[in-house]
CSV table of C-alpha atoms and ligand atoms in Angstrom, one decimal:
chain,number,residue,atom,x,y,z
A,1,MET,CA,133.3,-18.0,151.1
A,2,ALA,CA,133.3,-14.2,150.5
A,3,ILE,CA,130.1,-13.2,148.7
A,4,LYS,CA,130.9,-11.3,145.5
A,5,ARG,CA,128.7,-9.3,143.3
A,6,ALA,CA,126.5,-11.2,140.9
A,7,GLY,CA,128.3,-9.7,137.9
A,8,GLU,CA,131.6,-11.4,138.8
A,9,TRP,CA,130.0,-14.9,138.4
A,10,LEU,CA,129.1,-17.0,135.4
A,11,THR,CA,125.3,-17.3,135.5
A,12,ALA,CA,124.2,-20.9,136.1
A,13,LEU,CA,122.4,-22.9,133.3
A,14,ALA,CA,119.9,-25.8,133.4
A,15,ALA,CA,117.7,-27.7,131.1
A,16,ASN,CA,114.1,-28.9,131.3
A,17,ARG,CA,113.0,-32.4,130.3
A,18,LYS,CA,112.7,-31.1,126.6
A,19,GLY,CA,116.4,-30.2,126.6
A,20,GLU,CA,115.6,-26.5,126.5
A,21,ILE,CA,118.4,-24.6,128.2
A,22,PHE,CA,117.8,-21.5,130.5
A,23,GLU,CA,119.6,-19.3,132.9
A,24,ILE,CA,119.0,-19.5,136.6
A,25,ASP,CA,118.9,-15.9,138.0
A,26,GLY,CA,120.7,-15.5,141.3
A,27,TYR,CA,122.8,-18.6,140.8
A,28,ALA,CA,126.3,-19.1,139.5
A,29,ALA,CA,127.6,-22.0,137.5
A,30,VAL,CA,129.8,-24.5,139.5
A,31,GLY,CA,132.9,-26.2,138.3
A,32,MET,CA,133.7,-29.6,139.6
A,33,ALA,CA,137.1,-31.4,140.1
A,34,ASP,CA,136.5,-34.7,142.0
A,35,GLY,CA,135.7,-33.5,145.5
A,36,VAL,CA,136.1,-29.8,144.6
A,37,ARG,CA,132.9,-27.8,143.9
A,38,THR,CA,133.6,-24.1,143.1
A,39,PRO,CA,131.6,-21.2,141.5
A,40,VAL,CA,133.2,-20.1,138.2
A,41,PRO,CA,134.3,-16.4,138.0
A,42,VAL,CA,133.6,-14.8,134.7
A,43,ARG,CA,137.3,-13.7,134.4
A,44,ASP,CA,138.4,-17.3,134.2
A,45,THR,CA,136.1,-18.0,131.3
A,46,SER,CA,136.0,-17.4,127.5
A,47,PRO,CA,133.1,-17.6,125.0
A,48,MET,CA,132.6,-21.2,123.9
A,49,PRO,CA,134.7,-21.8,120.9
A,50,TYR,CA,133.0,-22.3,117.5
A,51,GLY,CA,132.1,-25.9,116.9
A,52,GLY,CA,131.6,-26.6,120.7
A,53,GLU,CA,128.3,-28.4,121.7
A,54,LEU,CA,126.0,-28.0,124.7
A,55,MET,CA,124.5,-31.2,126.2
A,56,PHE,CA,122.0,-31.9,129.0
A,57,LEU,CA,122.7,-34.8,131.3
A,58,PRO,CA,119.7,-37.1,131.9
A,59,ASP,CA,119.2,-38.8,135.3
A,60,ARG,CA,121.3,-36.1,137.0
A,61,ARG,CA,120.8,-32.9,139.0
A,62,PRO,CA,122.6,-29.5,138.6
A,63,ILE,CA,125.0,-28.3,141.3
A,64,VAL,CA,124.9,-24.4,141.5
A,65,TYR,CA,126.0,-21.6,143.7
A,66,HIS,CA,123.4,-19.4,145.4
A,67,ILE,CA,125.1,-16.0,145.1
A,68,GLU,CA,123.1,-14.3,147.9
A,69,SER,CA,123.8,-17.0,150.6
A,70,GLY,CA,127.1,-18.2,149.2
A,71,ASP,CA,125.8,-21.8,149.4
A,72,ILE,CA,126.5,-24.6,147.0
A,73,GLU,CA,123.2,-26.3,146.3
A,74,THR,CA,121.7,-29.2,144.3
A,75,LEU,CA,118.6,-28.3,142.3
A,76,THR,CA,116.0,-31.0,142.6
A,77,GLU,CA,113.2,-29.2,140.5
A,78,ASN,CA,112.9,-26.5,138.0
A,79,PRO,CA,112.9,-23.2,139.9
A,80,TYR,CA,110.5,-21.8,137.2
A,81,GLU,CA,108.2,-24.9,137.0
A,82,PRO,CA,107.9,-26.3,140.4
A,83,GLY,CA,107.5,-30.1,140.4
A,84,GLU,CA,109.2,-30.4,137.1
A,85,PRO,CA,112.6,-32.0,136.8
A,86,VAL,CA,115.6,-30.0,135.9
A,87,PHE,CA,118.9,-31.2,134.4
A,88,PRO,CA,122.5,-30.2,134.4
A,89,VAL,CA,124.1,-28.6,131.2
A,90,ALA,CA,127.6,-29.3,130.0
A,91,ALA,CA,129.9,-28.1,127.2
A,92,PHE,CA,131.7,-30.4,124.8
A,93,ASN,CA,134.3,-27.9,123.7
A,94,SER,CA,136.3,-27.9,120.4
A,95,PRO,CA,139.8,-29.3,119.9
A,96,GLY,CA,142.7,-27.3,121.2
A,97,TYR,CA,141.1,-26.1,124.5
A,98,VAL,CA,141.7,-27.9,127.9
A,99,GLN,CA,138.6,-27.9,130.2
A,100,ALA,CA,139.5,-26.4,133.6
A,101,TYR,CA,136.5,-27.8,135.3
A,102,ILE,CA,133.8,-30.4,134.8
A,103,THR,CA,130.2,-29.0,135.0
A,104,GLY,CA,128.7,-29.3,138.5
A,105,TYR,CA,126.2,-32.2,138.9
A,106,GLU,CA,125.2,-35.1,140.9
A,107,GLU,CA,123.8,-38.5,139.9
A,108,THR,CA,120.4,-39.8,140.8
A,109,ALA,CA,120.3,-43.4,141.8
A,110,GLY,CA,121.0,-46.2,139.3
A,111,VAL,CA,122.2,-44.1,136.4
A,112,ASN,CA,123.8,-45.4,133.3
A,113,SER,CA,127.2,-44.2,132.2
A,114,LEU,CA,127.3,-41.0,130.2
A,115,PRO,CA,128.2,-41.3,126.5
A,116,LEU,CA,131.8,-40.8,125.4
A,117,PHE,CA,132.1,-36.9,125.5
A,118,SER,CA,133.8,-34.6,127.9
A,119,TYR,CA,131.5,-32.6,130.1
A,120,GLY,CA,132.9,-29.1,130.7
A,121,ALA,CA,131.6,-26.5,133.0
A,122,VAL,CA,129.6,-23.8,131.2
A,123,GLY,CA,127.4,-20.8,132.0
A,124,TRP,CA,126.0,-17.6,130.5
A,125,ARG,CA,127.3,-14.1,130.6
A,126,GLN,CA,127.5,-10.9,128.3
A,127,GLY,CA,125.3,-12.6,125.8
A,128,SER,CA,127.2,-15.7,125.3
A,129,PHE,CA,127.8,-19.3,126.6
A,130,ARG,CA,131.1,-19.2,128.4
A,131,SER,CA,133.3,-22.0,129.7
A,132,PRO,CA,136.5,-22.0,131.8
A,133,LEU,CA,139.1,-23.1,129.2
A,134,ILE,CA,142.9,-23.1,128.6
A,135,ARG,CA,143.8,-22.8,124.9
A,136,VAL,CA,146.8,-25.2,123.9
A,137,ASP,CA,146.6,-25.1,120.2
A,138,THR,CA,145.7,-22.3,117.8
A,139,GLU,CA,145.9,-24.3,114.5
A,140,PRO,CA,142.6,-24.3,112.6
A,141,ARG,CA,143.1,-28.1,111.6
A,142,GLN,CA,139.7,-29.1,112.8
A,143,ASP,CA,137.9,-25.8,112.5
A,144,LEU,CA,134.5,-26.9,111.1
A,145,ARG,CA,134.1,-23.5,109.3
A,146,ARG,CA,136.9,-24.6,107.0
A,147,MET,CA,135.4,-27.9,106.2
A,148,ALA,CA,132.3,-27.2,104.1
A,149,ARG,CA,130.4,-30.4,103.2
A,150,GLU,CA,130.2,-29.6,99.5
A,151,LYS,CA,134.0,-29.2,99.5
A,152,VAL,CA,134.4,-32.4,101.1
A,153,GLU,CA,132.1,-34.1,98.7
A,154,ALA,CA,134.0,-32.6,95.7
A,155,GLY,CA,137.2,-34.0,97.2
A,156,VAL,CA,135.6,-37.3,97.5
A,157,GLY,CA,134.5,-37.3,93.9
A,158,ARG,CA,138.1,-36.3,92.8
A,159,MET,CA,139.7,-39.1,94.9
A,160,ARG,CA,137.4,-41.7,93.6
A,161,LYS,CA,138.7,-41.1,90.1
A,162,ARG,CA,142.3,-40.9,91.4
A,163,LEU,CA,142.2,-44.1,93.5
A,164,PRO,CA,139.2,-46.0,92.2
A,165,LYS,CA,140.2,-49.5,93.5
A,166,ASN,CA,141.7,-48.4,96.8
A,167,ARG,CA,139.6,-49.8,99.7
A,168,LEU,CA,141.2,-47.4,102.3
A,169,ARG,CA,140.2,-44.4,100.2
A,170,LYS,CA,136.7,-45.9,100.2
A,171,HIS,CA,136.7,-46.4,104.0
A,172,LEU,CA,137.8,-42.9,104.5
A,173,GLU,CA,134.8,-41.6,102.5
A,174,ARG,CA,132.6,-43.2,105.3
A,175,CYS,CA,134.7,-41.6,108.0
A,176,ALA,CA,134.4,-38.1,106.4
A,177,LEU,CA,130.8,-38.2,105.2
A,178,GLU,CA,129.1,-40.5,107.8
A,179,TYR,CA,131.1,-40.3,110.9
A,180,GLY,CA,132.0,-36.6,110.3
A,181,CYS,CA,135.7,-37.4,111.1
A,182,PRO,CA,137.8,-34.1,110.8
A,183,ALA,CA,140.9,-36.3,109.8
A,184,GLY,CA,139.0,-38.0,107.1
A,185,LYS,CA,137.6,-34.7,105.8
A,186,ASN,CA,141.1,-33.3,105.7
A,187,PHE,CA,142.3,-36.0,103.5
A,188,PHE,CA,139.6,-35.2,100.9
A,189,LEU,CA,140.2,-31.4,101.4
A,190,GLY,CA,143.9,-31.8,101.1
A,191,ARG,CA,144.7,-30.2,104.5
A,192,TYR,CA,147.1,-30.9,107.3
A,193,GLU,CA,146.9,-34.5,108.5
A,194,ALA,CA,145.6,-37.6,106.7
A,195,PRO,CA,144.5,-40.7,108.6
A,196,LEU,CA,145.8,-44.2,107.8
A,197,PRO,CA,143.6,-46.6,109.7
A,198,ALA,CA,144.7,-50.2,109.4
A,199,SER,CA,144.1,-52.3,112.5
A,200,GLY,CA,140.9,-54.1,113.5
A,201,ALA,CA,142.3,-55.2,116.8
A,202,CYS,CA,143.6,-53.9,120.0
A,203,ASN,CA,145.4,-55.3,123.1
A,204,ALA,CA,143.9,-52.8,125.5
A,205,ARG,CA,140.3,-52.4,126.7
A,206,CYS,CA,140.2,-48.7,127.4
A,207,MET,CA,137.2,-47.6,129.5
A,208,GLY,CA,136.6,-44.8,127.0
A,209,CYS,CA,137.5,-46.5,123.8
A,210,LEU,CA,135.6,-44.8,120.9
A,211,SER,CA,135.6,-47.9,118.7
A,212,PHE,CA,135.0,-50.8,121.0
A,213,GLN,CA,132.9,-50.9,124.2
A,214,GLU,CA,132.3,-53.9,126.5
A,215,ASP,CA,130.1,-51.7,128.6
A,216,ALA,CA,126.8,-52.1,126.8
A,217,GLY,CA,125.5,-49.0,128.3
A,218,ILE,CA,128.0,-46.8,126.4
A,219,PRO,CA,127.6,-46.5,122.6
A,220,CYS,CA,130.7,-46.4,120.4
A,221,SER,CA,131.3,-43.2,118.4
A,222,GLN,CA,132.3,-45.3,115.3
A,223,ASN,CA,132.9,-48.9,114.1
A,224,ARG,CA,136.3,-50.3,113.8
A,225,ILE,CA,137.8,-50.8,110.3
A,226,ASP,CA,136.7,-54.4,109.3
A,227,PHE,CA,139.4,-55.1,106.7
A,228,THR,CA,143.3,-54.8,106.6
A,229,PRO,CA,144.5,-52.5,103.8
A,230,SER,CA,147.4,-53.6,101.9
A,231,PRO,CA,150.8,-51.8,102.1
A,232,GLU,CA,150.1,-50.5,98.6
A,233,GLU,CA,146.7,-49.1,99.5
A,234,ILE,CA,148.1,-47.4,102.6
A,235,ALA,CA,151.1,-46.0,100.7
A,236,GLU,CA,148.9,-44.7,97.9
A,237,VAL,CA,146.7,-42.7,100.1
A,238,ALA,CA,149.7,-41.4,102.1
A,239,LEU,CA,151.6,-40.4,99.0
A,240,VAL,CA,148.6,-38.6,97.4
A,241,HIS,CA,148.4,-36.5,100.6
A,242,ILE,CA,152.1,-35.9,101.0
A,243,GLN,CA,152.5,-34.9,97.4
A,244,ARG,CA,149.8,-32.3,97.5
A,245,VAL,CA,150.0,-30.9,101.1
A,246,LYS,CA,152.8,-28.7,102.4
A,247,GLN,CA,154.0,-29.6,105.9
A,248,SER,CA,151.8,-32.7,105.6
A,249,VAL,CA,151.3,-35.4,108.3
A,250,VAL,CA,150.1,-38.8,107.6
A,251,SER,CA,149.0,-40.8,110.8
A,252,PHE,CA,148.4,-44.4,111.9
A,253,GLY,CA,146.2,-44.9,114.9
A,254,GLN,CA,142.8,-43.4,114.4
A,255,GLY,CA,139.4,-43.5,116.2
A,256,CYS,CA,138.0,-46.0,113.8
A,257,GLU,CA,140.5,-48.7,114.6
A,258,GLY,CA,142.3,-50.8,117.2
A,259,ASP,CA,146.0,-50.2,117.9
A,260,PRO,CA,148.2,-49.9,114.8
A,261,LEU,CA,151.1,-51.8,116.3
A,262,LEU,CA,149.0,-54.8,115.8
A,263,ALA,CA,148.9,-54.2,112.1
A,264,ALA,CA,152.7,-53.8,111.8
A,265,GLY,CA,152.7,-56.5,109.1
A,266,VAL,CA,151.2,-54.1,106.6
A,267,ILE,CA,152.3,-50.8,108.1
A,268,GLU,CA,156.1,-51.6,108.0
A,269,PRO,CA,156.2,-52.3,104.3
A,270,ALA,CA,153.9,-49.3,103.7
A,271,ILE,CA,156.2,-47.0,105.5
A,272,ARG,CA,159.1,-48.4,103.5
A,273,ARG,CA,157.2,-47.8,100.2
A,274,ILE,CA,156.3,-44.3,101.2
A,275,ARG,CA,160.0,-43.4,102.2
A,276,LYS,CA,161.1,-45.1,98.8
A,277,GLU,CA,159.1,-42.5,96.9
A,278,THR,CA,159.7,-39.4,99.1
A,279,PRO,CA,161.5,-38.0,102.1
A,280,HIS,CA,158.8,-35.4,102.6
A,281,GLY,CA,155.9,-35.4,105.0
A,282,THR,CA,155.8,-36.5,108.5
A,283,ILE,CA,154.8,-40.2,109.1
A,284,ASN,CA,153.2,-40.4,112.6
A,285,MET,CA,151.7,-43.1,114.7
A,286,ASN,CA,149.2,-42.6,117.4
A,287,THR,CA,149.5,-45.8,119.6
A,288,ASN,CA,149.2,-47.3,123.1
A,289,GLY,CA,152.9,-48.2,122.8
A,290,SER,CA,152.3,-51.7,124.0
A,291,LEU,CA,154.9,-53.4,121.7
A,292,PRO,CA,158.4,-51.7,121.9
A,293,ASP,CA,160.1,-54.2,119.6
A,294,VAL,CA,157.4,-53.7,116.9
A,295,LEU,CA,157.7,-50.0,117.3
A,296,ALA,CA,161.5,-50.3,117.0
A,297,ASN,CA,161.1,-51.9,113.5
A,298,LEU,CA,158.6,-49.2,112.4
A,299,LEU,CA,161.1,-46.5,113.3
A,300,GLU,CA,163.8,-48.2,111.6
A,301,ALA,CA,161.5,-48.3,108.5
A,302,GLY,CA,161.1,-44.6,108.6
A,303,LEU,CA,158.4,-43.7,111.0
A,304,ASP,CA,159.1,-40.1,112.2
A,305,SER,CA,157.0,-39.3,115.2
A,306,VAL,CA,155.1,-41.3,117.7
A,307,ARG,CA,152.2,-40.3,120.0
A,308,ILE,CA,151.6,-42.5,123.0
A,309,SER,CA,148.2,-42.3,124.8
A,310,LEU,CA,148.3,-42.2,128.6
A,311,ASN,CA,145.6,-41.2,131.1
A,312,SER,CA,148.3,-41.4,133.8
A,313,VAL,CA,152.0,-41.9,134.3
A,314,ARG,CA,151.3,-44.0,137.4
A,315,GLU,CA,151.1,-47.7,136.6
A,316,GLY,CA,148.0,-48.4,138.8
A,317,CYS,CA,146.0,-45.6,137.3
A,318,TYR,CA,147.1,-46.4,133.8
A,319,GLU,CA,146.2,-50.1,134.1
A,320,ALA,CA,142.7,-49.3,135.7
A,321,TYR,CA,141.9,-47.2,132.7
A,322,PHE,CA,143.6,-49.0,129.7
A,323,ARG,CA,143.0,-52.5,131.1
A,324,PRO,CA,146.0,-53.9,129.0
A,325,ARG,CA,145.7,-57.4,127.7
A,326,GLY,CA,149.2,-59.1,127.3
A,327,TYR,CA,151.3,-56.0,128.0
A,328,ARG,CA,152.3,-54.0,131.0
A,329,PHE,CA,152.8,-50.2,131.7
A,330,SER,CA,156.5,-51.0,131.7
A,331,ASP,CA,156.2,-52.0,128.0
A,332,VAL,CA,154.7,-48.6,127.3
A,333,LEU,CA,157.7,-46.8,129.0
A,334,GLN,CA,160.0,-49.0,127.0
A,335,SER,CA,158.3,-47.8,123.9
A,336,ILE,CA,158.8,-44.2,124.9
A,337,GLU,CA,162.5,-44.9,125.7
A,338,THR,CA,163.0,-46.7,122.3
A,339,ALA,CA,161.4,-44.0,120.3
A,340,LEU,CA,163.4,-41.3,122.0
A,341,ALA,CA,166.7,-43.3,121.6
A,342,ARG,CA,165.9,-43.8,117.8
A,343,GLY,CA,165.4,-40.0,117.2
A,344,ALA,CA,161.6,-39.9,116.9
A,345,PHE,CA,159.5,-36.9,117.9
A,346,VAL,CA,157.6,-38.2,120.9
A,347,SER,CA,154.4,-36.8,122.2
A,348,VAL,CA,152.2,-38.0,125.0
A,349,ASN,CA,148.5,-37.9,124.3
A,350,TYR,CA,147.6,-37.0,127.8
A,351,LEU,CA,143.9,-37.8,128.4
A,352,ASN,CA,143.2,-35.3,131.0
A,353,CYS,CA,140.4,-34.8,133.4
A,354,PRO,CA,140.1,-32.1,136.1
A,355,GLY,CA,140.0,-33.7,139.5
A,356,PHE,CA,142.5,-36.3,138.6
A,357,THR,CA,145.2,-34.9,136.2
A,358,ASP,CA,145.6,-31.9,138.4
A,359,THR,CA,146.1,-33.7,141.6
A,360,PRO,CA,149.4,-33.2,143.5
A,361,GLU,CA,150.1,-37.0,143.1
A,362,GLU,CA,149.7,-37.1,139.3
A,363,ILE,CA,151.5,-33.8,138.8
A,364,ALA,CA,154.5,-34.9,140.9
A,365,ALA,CA,154.6,-38.3,139.0
A,366,PHE,CA,154.5,-36.4,135.7
A,367,VAL,CA,157.5,-34.3,136.7
A,368,ASP,CA,159.5,-37.5,137.6
A,369,PHE,CA,158.3,-39.2,134.4
A,370,ARG,CA,159.5,-36.2,132.2
A,371,LYS,CA,162.9,-36.1,133.9
A,372,GLN,CA,163.4,-39.8,132.9
A,373,TYR,CA,161.7,-39.7,129.6
A,374,PRO,CA,162.4,-36.3,127.9
A,375,ILE,CA,159.5,-36.4,125.6
A,376,GLN,CA,159.0,-33.4,123.3
A,377,MET,CA,155.4,-32.6,123.5
A,378,ILE,CA,152.1,-33.0,125.6
A,379,GLN,CA,149.0,-33.2,123.5
A,380,TRP,CA,146.3,-32.2,126.1
A,381,ARG,CA,143.1,-34.1,125.3
A,382,ASN,CA,140.0,-33.8,127.4
A,383,LEU,CA,139.0,-37.3,128.4
A,384,ASN,CA,135.8,-38.3,126.7
A,385,PHE,CA,134.4,-40.4,129.5
A,386,ASP,CA,131.9,-40.3,132.4
A,387,PRO,CA,133.8,-38.1,135.0
A,388,LEU,CA,132.2,-39.3,138.1
A,389,LYS,CA,132.8,-42.9,137.1
A,390,TYR,CA,136.4,-42.0,136.2
A,391,TRP,CA,137.2,-40.4,139.5
A,392,ARG,CA,135.5,-43.4,141.3
A,393,THR,CA,137.8,-45.7,139.3
A,394,MET,CA,140.9,-43.7,139.8
A,395,ASP,CA,140.3,-43.1,143.6
A,396,ALA,CA,139.8,-46.8,144.0
A,397,VAL,CA,143.5,-47.5,142.9
A,398,ALA,CA,145.3,-44.5,144.4
A,399,GLU,CA,145.3,-41.8,147.0
A,400,HIS,CA,144.6,-38.3,145.8
A,401,GLY,CA,145.0,-34.9,147.4
A,402,VAL,CA,143.2,-31.8,146.6
A,403,PRO,CA,143.4,-30.8,142.9
A,404,MET,CA,145.3,-27.7,142.2
A,405,GLY,CA,143.3,-26.7,139.2
A,406,MET,CA,144.1,-27.5,135.5
A,407,LYS,CA,145.3,-24.0,134.8
A,408,GLN,CA,147.8,-24.2,137.7
A,409,ALA,CA,148.8,-27.8,136.6
A,410,LEU,CA,149.7,-26.7,133.1
A,411,GLN,CA,151.5,-23.7,134.4
A,412,HIS,CA,153.4,-25.8,136.9
A,413,ILE,CA,154.6,-28.4,134.3
A,414,HIS,CA,155.5,-25.5,132.0
A,415,ASN,CA,157.6,-23.8,134.6
A,416,ARG,CA,159.4,-27.1,135.3
A,417,PHE,CA,159.9,-27.9,131.6
A,418,PRO,CA,159.8,-24.7,129.5
A,419,ASP,CA,161.1,-26.6,126.5
A,420,LEU,CA,158.2,-29.0,126.5
A,421,GLN,CA,155.8,-28.3,123.6
A,422,TYR,CA,152.1,-28.0,124.4
A,423,GLY,CA,149.4,-28.7,121.7
A,424,TYR,CA,146.5,-30.8,120.6
A,425,PHE,CA,147.5,-31.8,117.0
A,426,ASN,CA,150.4,-33.9,115.7
A,427,PRO,CA,152.9,-31.3,114.4
A,428,PRO,CA,154.7,-31.7,111.1
A,429,ARG,CA,158.4,-31.9,111.6
A,430,GLU,CA,158.7,-28.3,110.4
A,431,LYS,CA,156.9,-27.4,113.6
A,432,TRP,CA,158.7,-29.5,116.1
A,433,SER,CA,159.9,-26.9,118.6
A,434,LEU,CA,162.3,-29.3,120.2
A,435,PRO,CA,163.7,-31.8,117.7
A,436,ASN,CA,164.9,-35.0,119.2
A,437,PRO,CA,168.8,-34.7,119.5
A,438,ASN,CA,169.0,-38.3,118.5
A,439,ARG,CA,167.3,-37.7,115.2
A,440,LYS,CA,169.2,-38.5,112.0
A,441,ALA,CA,168.7,-36.4,108.9
A,442,PRO,CA,165.7,-37.6,106.8
A,443,ARG,CA,166.9,-40.2,104.3
A,444,ALA,CA,165.5,-42.1,101.4
A,445,VAL,CA,165.2,-45.7,102.7
A,446,ASP,CA,166.4,-48.2,100.0
A,447,SER,CA,164.0,-51.1,100.4
A,448,GLY,CA,164.9,-52.9,97.2
A,449,PRO,CA,162.7,-53.4,94.2
A,450,SER,CA,159.2,-51.8,94.5
A,451,ASP,CA,156.3,-52.1,92.1
A,452,ILE,CA,154.3,-48.9,93.1
B,1,SF4,S1,144.2,-48.4,122.8
B,1,SF4,FE1,142.8,-47.2,121.4
B,1,SF4,S2,141.8,-48.7,120.2
B,1,SF4,FE2,142.8,-49.7,122.0
B,1,SF4,S3,141.1,-49.9,123.5
B,1,SF4,FE3,142.4,-48.0,123.9
B,1,SF4,S4,141.3,-46.5,122.8
B,1,SF4,FE4,140.5,-48.4,121.9
């Protein structure tokens, strides 16, 4: 590999056992994508966006690039404190940015899984921490600088007076104030998208599920909702949000619940109640898409958009990660087909990971998938899961060639489908760049007598 001037590389970082982060002079940061290890040029990086976090990885060693010799090396001790251990550093970047590489590291023997975050490559240059990133969404929907705690608390106080008996309002208080959930905060701030969690159960066992983990070694980020809100409670929360937020979105399928299709019994009447009151706002569902017939009923009731979560469009890779119980990948494809046919705006929540998503096999499969299922949008979401464990799991079920790089992968798909919207957040219908041609004009659904 051509040896370049030090200035062209992102300086490597490491941490000591106290978690103190330091630069390693003479070494460049290394990005990883399954078998690929590559030094990161500064030109491919940007300063870490506001709200990102740095983490050090226990029981692991940093992989770095020695600029002088041009060698990729694994550090086994702290170069500034011989005999002392040294640990890799990773970036958990803010929403709206796709991580081009995983930070370079290797595991020591017998390690536990890493917690549910994404571990982006990161280094130091020009006075800032920098990461190789691709921005896919510029909306400040989850910009923490616009979510001051005191404003959220004031919003909570107002909503307590407005919806005193509503259990869902009470649940969202915990989401906003205790879990720090941006969607929960946005409800109380009256911004963008409000969450409507309703389901305590799920028929998948995703390896990286935020609300339920069978692997005792991985802590959940939040507990699942432990009650089923009534259609009235759901509709009340949704209508308060729709009536005070322009271009509002209300969404079923949140991190603090199972899959909303399993709570259709309360969600369907809730949607009808919302649409009885107003044609405004976008009613969205984030789901695993496991039950196409149930989804069809919700679309008939007035659901506007659907976001289906996928780590892969290949059956074996999908089932290895989602571990479905009682449904198959073909059911998910059926749900996508049904939603498209019924005029919904359909997004894929593409759980992406360098070293898998950018492999020739996954990209080729996605191109075939999009030809058959003309979805409107990809929401690029960095996979929050132990990358080495993920690559091992995916490589056990499918052959993979050399990753082309996330930047090239996003460009390749864009070149093939220039009409395909990229983003991170569920857009309100006013921002659908490619409305579904099967979509009928919004209509007030007559659902008979209502007592809202
Ligand atoms: S579909 Fe959602 S709720 Fe169900 S296991 Fe996967 S991440 Fe968890």
